[in-house]
Short mmCIF file of C-alpha atoms in Angstrom, two decimals:
data_model
loop_
_atom_site.label_atom_id
_atom_site.label_comp_id
_atom_site.label_asym_id
_atom_site.label_seq_id
_atom_site.Cartn_x
_atom_site.Cartn_y
_atom_site.Cartn_z
CA MET A 1 139.62 137.26 88.79
CA ARG A 2 138.52 135.49 91.59
CA LYS A 3 137.26 132.00 91.00
CA ARG A 4 133.68 131.34 92.31
CA GLN A 5 133.35 128.71 94.93
CA VAL A 6 130.99 125.75 94.18
CA ARG A 7 129.98 122.70 96.08
CA ARG A 8 128.53 119.31 94.89
CA VAL A 9 125.31 118.40 96.34
CA CYS A 10 123.71 115.02 95.78
CA VAL A 11 120.00 114.76 96.13
CA VAL A 12 118.42 111.54 96.95
CA LEU A 13 114.82 110.93 95.61
CA SER A 14 112.12 109.05 97.07
CA ASN A 15 112.70 106.33 94.61
CA LYS A 16 116.52 106.02 95.50
CA GLN A 17 117.49 107.82 92.30
CA ARG A 18 120.40 110.38 92.90
CA LEU A 19 120.66 113.75 91.07
CA ASP A 20 123.91 115.58 91.32
CA CYS A 21 123.93 119.40 91.18
CA ILE A 22 126.81 121.90 91.12
CA VAL A 23 126.02 124.85 93.38
CA ARG A 24 127.39 128.14 94.74
CA VAL A 25 128.43 128.54 98.10
CA SER A 26 125.73 131.01 98.69
CA SER A 27 123.06 128.95 97.13
CA THR A 28 119.65 128.51 98.97
CA GLY A 29 117.50 125.39 99.39
CA ARG A 30 115.09 126.66 96.95
CA GLN A 31 117.67 126.98 94.11
CA VAL A 32 118.43 123.42 94.65
CA LEU A 33 115.14 122.46 94.53
CA ASP A 34 114.20 124.51 91.25
CA HIS A 35 117.40 122.60 89.79
CA VAL A 36 115.84 119.37 90.87
CA THR A 37 112.31 120.39 89.39
CA LEU A 38 114.12 121.09 85.95
CA MET A 39 115.81 117.88 86.09
CA CYS A 40 112.76 115.80 87.01
CA GLY A 41 110.91 117.60 84.27
CA VAL A 42 108.00 118.69 86.31
CA ARG A 43 106.32 122.18 86.84
CA SER A 44 106.36 122.12 90.47
CA LEU A 45 107.41 119.86 93.45
CA GLN A 46 104.88 121.65 95.73
CA ILE A 47 104.24 118.79 98.19
CA PHE A 48 107.81 117.78 98.37
CA GLY A 49 110.43 119.39 100.48
CA LEU A 50 114.38 119.24 100.98
CA ALA A 51 115.54 117.43 104.02
CA ILE A 52 118.83 116.76 105.89
CA PHE A 53 119.40 113.90 108.10
CA LEU A 54 120.43 115.29 111.49
CA GLU A 55 119.89 113.79 114.82
CA HIS A 56 118.99 110.48 113.57
CA GLU A 57 115.88 112.18 111.78
CA TYR A 58 115.09 113.77 108.46
CA LEU A 59 114.38 117.36 109.02
CA PHE A 60 112.95 119.80 106.40
CA VAL A 61 115.31 122.63 105.52
CA ASP A 62 113.92 126.25 105.34
CA LEU A 63 114.31 126.90 101.50
CA ASP A 64 115.21 130.54 101.71
CA GLN A 65 117.97 129.96 104.10
CA ASN A 66 121.72 129.40 102.82
CA LEU A 67 122.61 125.68 102.79
CA GLY A 68 125.86 126.55 104.86
CA LYS A 69 123.57 127.01 107.61
CA TYR A 70 122.87 123.41 107.72
CA PHE A 71 125.92 121.79 106.49
CA GLY A 72 128.28 123.86 108.93
CA LYS A 73 131.98 124.67 108.77
CA GLU A 74 132.55 122.04 106.17
CA TRP A 75 130.55 123.62 103.46
CA ARG A 76 132.32 127.05 104.09
CA ARG A 77 135.93 125.64 103.67
CA THR A 78 137.70 126.67 100.51
CA SER A 79 139.35 123.10 100.37
CA THR A 80 136.02 121.10 100.47
CA LYS A 81 135.49 118.71 97.86
CA GLY A 82 133.23 116.37 99.30
CA THR A 83 129.41 115.77 98.52
CA PHE A 84 126.74 117.00 100.60
CA LEU A 85 123.61 115.03 100.87
CA LEU A 86 119.96 116.13 100.79
CA PHE A 87 117.02 114.35 100.58
CA LEU A 88 113.66 115.01 98.52
CA ARG A 89 110.88 113.70 100.68
CA VAL A 90 107.10 114.17 100.93
CA GLN A 91 106.62 117.19 102.82
CA HIS A 92 102.80 117.39 102.42
CA TYR A 93 100.46 114.40 102.29
CA VAL A 94 97.27 114.95 100.67
CA GLU A 95 93.79 113.37 100.86
CA SER A 96 93.26 112.62 97.11
CA VAL A 97 95.49 111.68 94.47
CA GLU A 98 93.53 114.01 92.28
CA LEU A 99 95.67 116.68 93.77
CA ILE A 100 98.76 115.57 92.51
CA LYS A 101 98.91 116.58 88.76
CA ASP A 102 101.91 115.29 86.96
CA SER A 103 102.94 111.68 86.66
CA THR A 104 106.40 112.27 87.86
CA SER A 105 105.17 113.68 91.11
CA GLN A 106 102.88 110.67 91.60
CA GLU A 107 105.54 108.35 90.92
CA LEU A 108 108.00 109.98 93.57
CA TYR A 109 104.79 110.18 96.16
CA TYR A 110 104.07 106.36 95.48
CA SER A 111 107.88 105.42 96.05
CA ASP A 112 107.68 107.31 99.50
CA LEU A 113 104.29 105.35 100.41
CA ARG A 114 105.96 102.34 99.35
CA ARG A 115 108.70 102.67 101.46
CA LYS A 116 106.74 103.64 104.52
CA MET A 117 104.27 100.70 104.00
CA LEU A 118 107.19 98.26 104.82
CA ASP A 119 107.55 100.03 108.53
CA SER A 120 103.66 100.11 109.07
CA LEU A 121 102.60 98.74 112.29
CA CYS A 122 98.85 98.83 111.62
CA ASP A 123 98.24 95.10 112.49
CA GLN A 124 94.61 95.20 112.18
CA GLN A 125 94.45 95.68 108.27
CA GLU A 126 96.03 92.70 106.78
CA VAL A 127 94.04 92.56 104.02
CA LEU A 128 94.66 96.00 103.00
CA PHE A 129 98.42 95.01 103.09
CA LEU A 130 97.65 92.13 100.55
CA GLN A 131 95.79 94.77 98.40
CA LEU A 132 98.63 96.86 98.39
CA ALA A 133 101.18 94.28 97.63
CA ALA A 134 99.08 93.43 94.49
CA ALA A 135 98.70 96.94 93.30
CA ALA A 136 102.65 97.43 93.81
CA LEU A 137 103.30 94.15 91.84
CA GLN A 138 101.06 95.24 88.94
CA ALA A 139 102.85 98.68 88.88
CA GLU A 140 106.31 97.17 89.03
CA MET A 141 106.10 94.00 87.15
CA GLY A 142 103.14 94.44 85.00
CA ASP A 143 100.70 91.32 84.43
CA ALA A 144 101.14 88.30 86.00
CA GLU A 145 102.74 85.97 83.25
CA GLU A 146 101.53 82.59 82.50
CA GLN A 147 104.12 79.67 82.48
CA ILE A 148 103.56 77.06 79.74
CA LEU A 149 104.73 73.58 81.37
CA GLY A 150 105.25 70.56 79.10
CA ASP A 151 103.68 67.34 80.89
CA GLY A 152 104.29 64.09 78.57
CA ASP A 153 106.57 62.46 76.13
CA GLU A 154 106.43 63.07 72.58
CA GLN A 155 108.19 59.78 71.90
CA ASN A 156 105.35 57.50 73.60
CA GLY A 157 102.99 59.53 71.41
CA LYS A 158 101.53 61.52 74.14
CA GLU A 159 100.34 64.95 73.52
CA ASN A 160 101.78 67.64 75.77
CA THR A 161 99.41 69.01 78.21
CA ILE A 162 99.64 72.68 78.72
CA VAL A 163 99.18 73.75 81.95
CA SER A 164 98.85 77.57 82.86
CA GLU A 165 99.84 78.88 86.06
CA LYS A 166 100.22 82.42 87.36
CA LYS A 167 103.55 83.60 88.41
CA GLN A 168 102.77 83.62 92.17
CA ASN A 169 103.35 79.76 92.41
CA GLN A 170 106.82 80.29 90.97
CA ASN A 171 107.76 82.66 93.87
CA TYR A 172 108.61 85.61 91.53
CA PHE A 173 108.95 88.24 94.26
CA LEU A 174 110.15 88.36 97.89
CA PRO A 175 107.67 89.01 100.70
CA GLU A 176 110.30 91.22 102.45
CA ASP A 177 109.79 93.81 99.52
CA TYR A 178 105.93 94.05 99.95
CA PHE A 179 105.17 93.25 103.46
CA PRO A 180 106.03 94.38 107.00
CA SER A 181 108.36 92.15 108.92
CA TRP A 182 105.65 91.55 111.61
CA LEU A 183 103.26 90.42 109.09
CA ILE A 184 105.84 87.98 107.58
CA ARG A 185 106.45 86.50 110.89
CA HIS A 186 102.72 86.32 111.48
CA ARG A 187 101.41 84.99 108.46
CA GLY A 188 104.38 83.15 107.02
CA ARG A 189 106.08 83.44 103.55
CA ASP A 190 104.09 80.83 101.74
CA PHE A 191 100.60 82.41 102.68
CA LEU A 192 101.61 85.80 101.50
CA LEU A 193 103.08 84.41 98.14
CA ARG A 194 99.98 82.63 97.52
CA HIS A 195 97.46 85.13 98.29
CA ALA A 196 99.38 88.31 97.21
CA GLY A 197 99.77 86.40 93.84
CA ALA A 198 96.27 85.71 93.34
CA LEU A 199 95.26 89.22 94.13
CA HIS A 200 97.93 90.29 91.45
CA ALA A 201 96.50 87.96 88.76
CA THR A 202 92.99 89.83 89.16
CA LEU A 203 94.68 93.14 88.24
CA ARG A 204 95.70 91.84 84.69
CA GLY A 205 95.44 94.66 82.16
CA LEU A 206 95.84 97.51 84.62
CA ALA A 207 98.21 100.04 83.30
CA ARG A 208 101.02 101.05 85.45
CA PRO A 209 99.74 104.81 86.02
CA ARG A 210 96.61 103.33 87.31
CA ALA A 211 97.95 100.84 89.40
CA VAL A 212 100.10 103.58 91.09
CA ARG A 213 97.23 105.63 91.75
CA ARG A 214 95.40 102.57 93.16
CA PHE A 215 98.49 102.06 95.61
CA ILE A 216 98.36 105.54 96.66
CA GLU A 217 94.51 105.80 97.19
CA ASP A 218 94.64 102.45 99.32
CA ALA A 219 97.92 103.21 101.20
CA SER A 220 96.41 106.42 102.46
CA ALA A 221 94.05 104.18 104.63
CA LEU A 222 97.05 103.19 106.77
CA GLN A 223 97.02 105.49 109.93
CA ASP A 224 100.84 105.62 110.09
CA VAL A 225 101.93 105.83 106.40
CA PRO A 226 100.79 109.29 105.01
CA VAL A 227 102.45 110.90 107.99
CA THR A 228 105.62 112.70 109.04
CA VAL A 229 106.99 111.10 112.34
CA TYR A 230 109.22 112.80 114.94
CA THR A 231 110.92 111.28 117.89
CA LEU A 232 110.59 113.39 121.12
CA ARG A 233 111.70 112.95 124.62
CA GLN A 234 109.08 113.04 127.44
CA ASP A 235 112.07 114.30 129.75
CA LYS A 236 114.75 116.61 129.04
CA ARG A 237 117.69 113.99 130.19
CA ASP A 238 115.91 110.73 129.83
CA VAL A 239 116.62 109.66 126.22
CA ARG A 240 114.81 106.34 126.71
CA GLY A 241 111.32 107.83 127.49
CA CYS A 242 110.58 108.68 123.75
CA VAL A 243 107.38 109.38 122.05
CA HIS A 244 106.45 109.75 118.24
CA LEU A 245 104.90 112.85 117.07
CA ALA A 246 102.96 112.22 113.70
CA VAL A 247 102.01 114.99 111.60
CA THR A 248 98.83 113.72 110.03
CA LEU A 249 96.44 115.12 107.28
CA LYS A 250 94.01 116.30 110.01
CA GLY A 251 96.38 117.17 112.70
CA LEU A 252 98.72 115.72 115.14
CA CYS A 253 99.02 112.38 116.96
CA VAL A 254 101.33 111.28 119.84
CA HIS A 255 102.13 107.54 120.21
CA GLN A 256 104.41 105.50 122.54
CA GLU A 257 105.95 102.37 121.45
CA VAL A 258 105.52 99.45 123.81
CA GLU A 259 106.77 96.07 122.92
CA GLY A 260 106.68 96.79 119.18
CA LYS A 261 103.42 98.24 119.29
CA LEU A 262 102.26 101.90 119.24
CA HIS A 263 99.83 103.26 121.76
CA LEU A 264 97.88 106.25 121.10
CA LEU A 265 98.54 108.92 123.86
CA TYR A 266 96.88 112.16 122.22
CA ASP A 267 95.06 112.72 119.16
CA CYS A 268 93.98 116.37 118.20
CA THR A 269 92.95 118.04 114.91
CA TRP A 270 94.22 121.25 113.66
CA LYS A 271 91.02 123.08 115.02
CA GLU A 272 91.77 121.83 118.59
CA ILE A 273 95.18 122.94 118.70
CA HIS A 274 95.27 126.05 120.85
CA SER A 275 99.01 126.88 120.45
CA LEU A 276 102.58 125.34 119.70
CA THR A 277 105.75 126.91 121.47
CA PHE A 278 109.08 126.09 121.89
CA ARG A 279 111.99 127.37 123.82
CA GLY A 280 115.42 125.82 123.09
CA LYS A 281 114.75 122.07 123.07
CA ARG A 282 111.53 122.36 125.24
CA PHE A 283 108.36 121.86 122.88
CA GLU A 284 104.84 122.47 124.18
CA VAL A 285 101.51 121.74 122.46
CA GLN A 286 98.64 123.26 124.11
CA THR A 287 95.14 121.93 123.16
CA GLY A 288 91.51 122.77 123.86
CA GLY A 289 89.11 125.43 122.78
CA ARG A 290 86.71 127.96 124.35
CA LEU A 291 84.37 125.45 125.81
CA GLY A 292 86.69 122.58 126.17
CA VAL A 293 89.49 121.77 128.75
CA VAL A 294 92.97 123.02 127.86
CA SER A 295 95.51 120.58 128.20
CA LEU A 296 99.38 120.91 127.96
CA MET A 297 101.92 118.40 126.39
CA VAL A 298 105.46 119.10 127.12
CA TYR A 299 108.17 117.27 125.31
CA TYR A 300 111.70 117.72 124.38
CA THR A 301 113.73 117.72 121.03
CA ALA A 302 117.21 116.96 120.37
CA SER A 303 118.52 120.41 119.67
CA PRO A 304 116.99 124.07 119.17
CA CYS A 305 117.54 123.70 115.42
CA HIS A 306 115.55 120.57 115.71
CA SER A 307 112.66 122.34 117.39
CA LYS A 308 112.82 125.28 115.01
CA LEU A 309 112.62 123.08 111.84
CA LEU A 310 109.91 120.88 113.39
CA LEU A 311 107.55 123.82 114.29
CA ARG A 312 108.16 125.30 110.84
CA HIS A 313 106.91 122.17 109.35
CA LEU A 314 103.93 122.14 111.40
CA LYS A 315 102.94 125.66 110.22
CA GLN A 316 103.58 125.05 106.68
CA THR A 317 101.59 121.57 106.86
CA HIS A 318 98.59 123.41 108.31
CA ARG A 319 98.67 126.25 105.73
CA PHE A 320 99.03 123.56 102.78
CA GLN A 321 95.84 121.70 104.18
CA LEU A 322 93.98 124.99 104.23
CA ASP A 323 94.94 126.01 100.79
CA ASN A 324 93.71 122.58 99.53
CA ARG A 325 90.35 123.10 101.32
CA ARG A 326 89.85 126.55 99.61
CA THR A 327 90.74 125.12 96.14
CA GLN A 328 87.95 122.43 96.67
CA ARG A 329 85.29 124.96 97.75
CA PRO A 330 83.18 126.75 95.48
CA ASP A 331 83.79 130.28 94.98
CA THR A 332 81.40 132.10 97.31
CA GLY A 333 83.36 135.40 97.24
CA ALA A 334 80.34 137.02 95.15
CA HIS A 335 77.55 135.63 97.21
CA VAL A 336 75.51 138.26 99.10
CA GLY A 337 75.68 138.33 102.93
CA GLN A 338 79.19 136.72 103.09
CA LEU A 339 82.14 139.15 104.03
CA TYR A 340 85.32 139.39 106.03
CA ARG A 341 86.36 141.49 108.96
CA GLU A 342 89.48 141.74 111.04
CA ALA A 343 89.66 141.28 114.53
CA SER A 344 92.63 142.05 117.16
CA ILE A 345 93.89 139.09 119.15
CA CYS A 346 95.58 141.00 121.77
CA ASP A 347 96.67 144.49 123.09
CA LEU A 348 100.17 144.79 121.68
CA ALA A 349 101.28 147.75 124.15
CA TRP A 350 100.04 145.50 127.28
CA LEU A 351 101.74 142.53 125.74
CA GLY A 352 104.78 144.31 125.05
CA GLU A 353 105.10 145.60 128.56
CA ARG A 354 104.44 142.18 129.91
CA LEU A 355 107.36 140.77 127.99
CA ARG A 356 109.55 143.54 129.04
CA CYS A 357 108.85 142.56 132.71
CA ALA A 358 109.03 138.80 132.11
CA SER A 359 112.64 138.42 132.24
CA SER A 360 112.81 135.00 133.89
CA SER A 361 109.90 133.65 132.20
CA SER A 362 110.19 130.60 130.06
CA LEU A 363 107.68 131.37 127.54
CA ILE A 364 104.27 133.22 126.88
CA THR A 365 101.50 132.31 124.60
CA TYR A 366 99.11 134.77 123.70
CA ASN A 367 95.62 134.44 122.24
CA SER A 368 92.44 135.96 121.59
CA GLU A 369 90.93 135.21 124.83
CA TYR A 370 93.45 137.00 127.20
CA ASN A 371 92.16 138.86 130.16
CA SER A 372 89.05 141.01 129.30
CA GLU A 373 90.40 143.87 131.66
CA HIS A 374 92.60 144.64 128.61
CA THR A 375 90.96 146.53 126.13
CA THR A 376 90.97 145.42 122.25
CA PRO A 377 89.68 147.16 119.28
CA LYS A 378 86.02 146.57 118.95
CA PRO A 379 84.99 145.50 115.13
CA SER A 380 82.71 148.15 113.57
CA PRO A 381 78.91 147.01 113.38
CA LEU A 382 78.29 144.62 110.60
CA PRO A 383 75.78 145.77 108.01
CA ARG A 384 72.46 144.28 107.90
CA ASP A 385 70.33 143.10 104.71
CA ARG A 386 67.15 144.54 103.87
CA ALA A 387 65.24 142.11 106.09
CA GLY A 388 67.21 143.52 109.12
CA ARG A 389 69.51 140.48 109.27
CA PRO A 390 73.00 140.42 110.04
CA PRO A 391 75.24 138.77 107.03
CA VAL A 392 76.67 135.49 107.57
CA ILE A 393 80.54 135.64 108.62
CA ALA A 394 82.46 133.23 106.06
CA GLU A 395 85.80 133.91 107.90
CA VAL A 396 87.24 135.88 110.43
CA GLU A 397 91.01 136.96 110.05
CA MET A 398 93.09 137.59 113.11
CA SER A 399 96.05 139.88 112.74
CA VAL A 400 98.61 141.01 115.21
CA ASP A 401 100.58 144.29 113.89
CA ASP A 402 100.77 143.18 110.34
CA PRO A 403 101.91 139.50 110.80
CA PRO A 404 104.20 137.79 108.71
CA GLU A 405 102.13 134.73 108.31
CA ILE A 406 98.35 134.32 108.64
CA LEU A 407 96.37 130.90 108.31
CA VAL A 408 92.87 130.79 108.00
CA ASP A 409 90.72 127.88 109.11
CA GLY A 410 87.05 128.19 109.02
CA ASP A 411 86.26 130.96 111.69
CA ARG A 412 89.61 131.15 113.11
CA GLU A 413 93.00 131.95 112.05
CA LEU A 414 96.25 130.40 113.36
CA LEU A 415 99.14 133.18 113.71
CA VAL A 416 102.82 132.38 113.62
CA ASP A 417 105.19 135.18 114.46
CA ASP A 418 108.73 135.23 113.90
CA PRO A 419 110.38 137.32 116.72
CA THR A 420 113.38 138.50 114.51
CA GLN A 421 110.72 140.39 112.65
CA VAL A 422 109.34 141.63 115.75
CA PRO A 423 112.23 143.38 117.64
CA TRP A 424 110.81 143.84 120.86
CA LEU A 425 109.33 140.42 120.80
CA ALA A 426 112.89 138.90 120.43
CA ASP A 427 114.41 141.06 123.21
CA GLY A 428 111.69 139.86 125.57
CA LEU A 429 112.14 136.27 125.38
CA CYS A 430 114.06 133.38 123.78
CA VAL A 431 110.99 132.07 121.90
CA SER A 432 111.53 131.42 118.27
CA TRP A 433 107.78 130.98 117.29
CA VAL A 434 104.35 130.99 118.91
CA TRP A 435 101.15 129.69 117.19
CA SER A 436 98.18 130.57 118.79
CA GLY A 437 94.41 130.74 117.78
CA HIS A 438 91.05 129.54 118.59
CA GLN A 439 88.14 127.94 116.52
#
């Protein structure tokens, strides 16, 4: 009987704890994540994802793919006895801590924000950093203990004087563990020890779970903490001209670091994003709406694999934010006058012809506002109420030939097509995904 091939996978959690898993060669990322979920004792790790460290960045893997796709030939060798590393990291940040139900997930989420706080460059929120340090101290060390110091000599008949002092005067923590390096240089260690310790003392009696929740709520106010940052190149060959693409709760931000400070180049919400496209290493972000000026940002990733995983993360983040909005909205499905309808965003026959003729084209982005000379199916007339008024349209769903993924956002839907599932699209262009839509 043939022996089953297994591999040892080590999953590093955000709190630096390591979990060892023994999996088969044919295992997918989802199977490993399910195993981690079981070992952590939680129902779901929905906001987390498994990442690999590739090209100096953490990239979230496709959980439905075989792990050998990311670990290469070493994974498939029969003589392999090494350990493969995966990282459990926050993939989707939340607007409210109330969306994180169980305490274990909150602890892991806290550890992720705690680590990112030390790298924050928000130099206009020094008070907030002191508050965050105090909450972290309360969560990790508990109440600031009192030190009883004897002052006097019993032999001389003098009574001892009890002097109660908080731990902050005893340097009971290292500023490097609770503050960014630039703030330590700017304010000095003594200043931070004194004021953070004083704020820590005011939190006496606050239980660890509440301190963790307070830290999460306060840390979400830092612009560069609840975000996932990717490094992109402005030029295909110039590795020095880099920008930071931040995936935020509300959309995308592009920053450029100059002399240790981040300068904002672009800030666009999900509603303002017209399309996201990549071909190989080339990554394009087109912003604008029907009434606004359309702008195009072109950047380059380190590899096509990098581009594919980046775009996949953007797609899933947007979907996650939409799902959270739906769960927070009241159920209006039974309300009179609210209904759904379908609309076509393009003529597939015309688009297929264009793709077959565009052998030299680098990319094509399609949307609901293509040339009006191409016919589109017209939606059926909307029913009216007794007063003759048309009903209120709650949401408009856009679709293209039974698309694999549909994301709804208010009055618009963003479409992500995988060309491997649409043969004529894959044959026409070497484009992995195109995300398009209008709000």
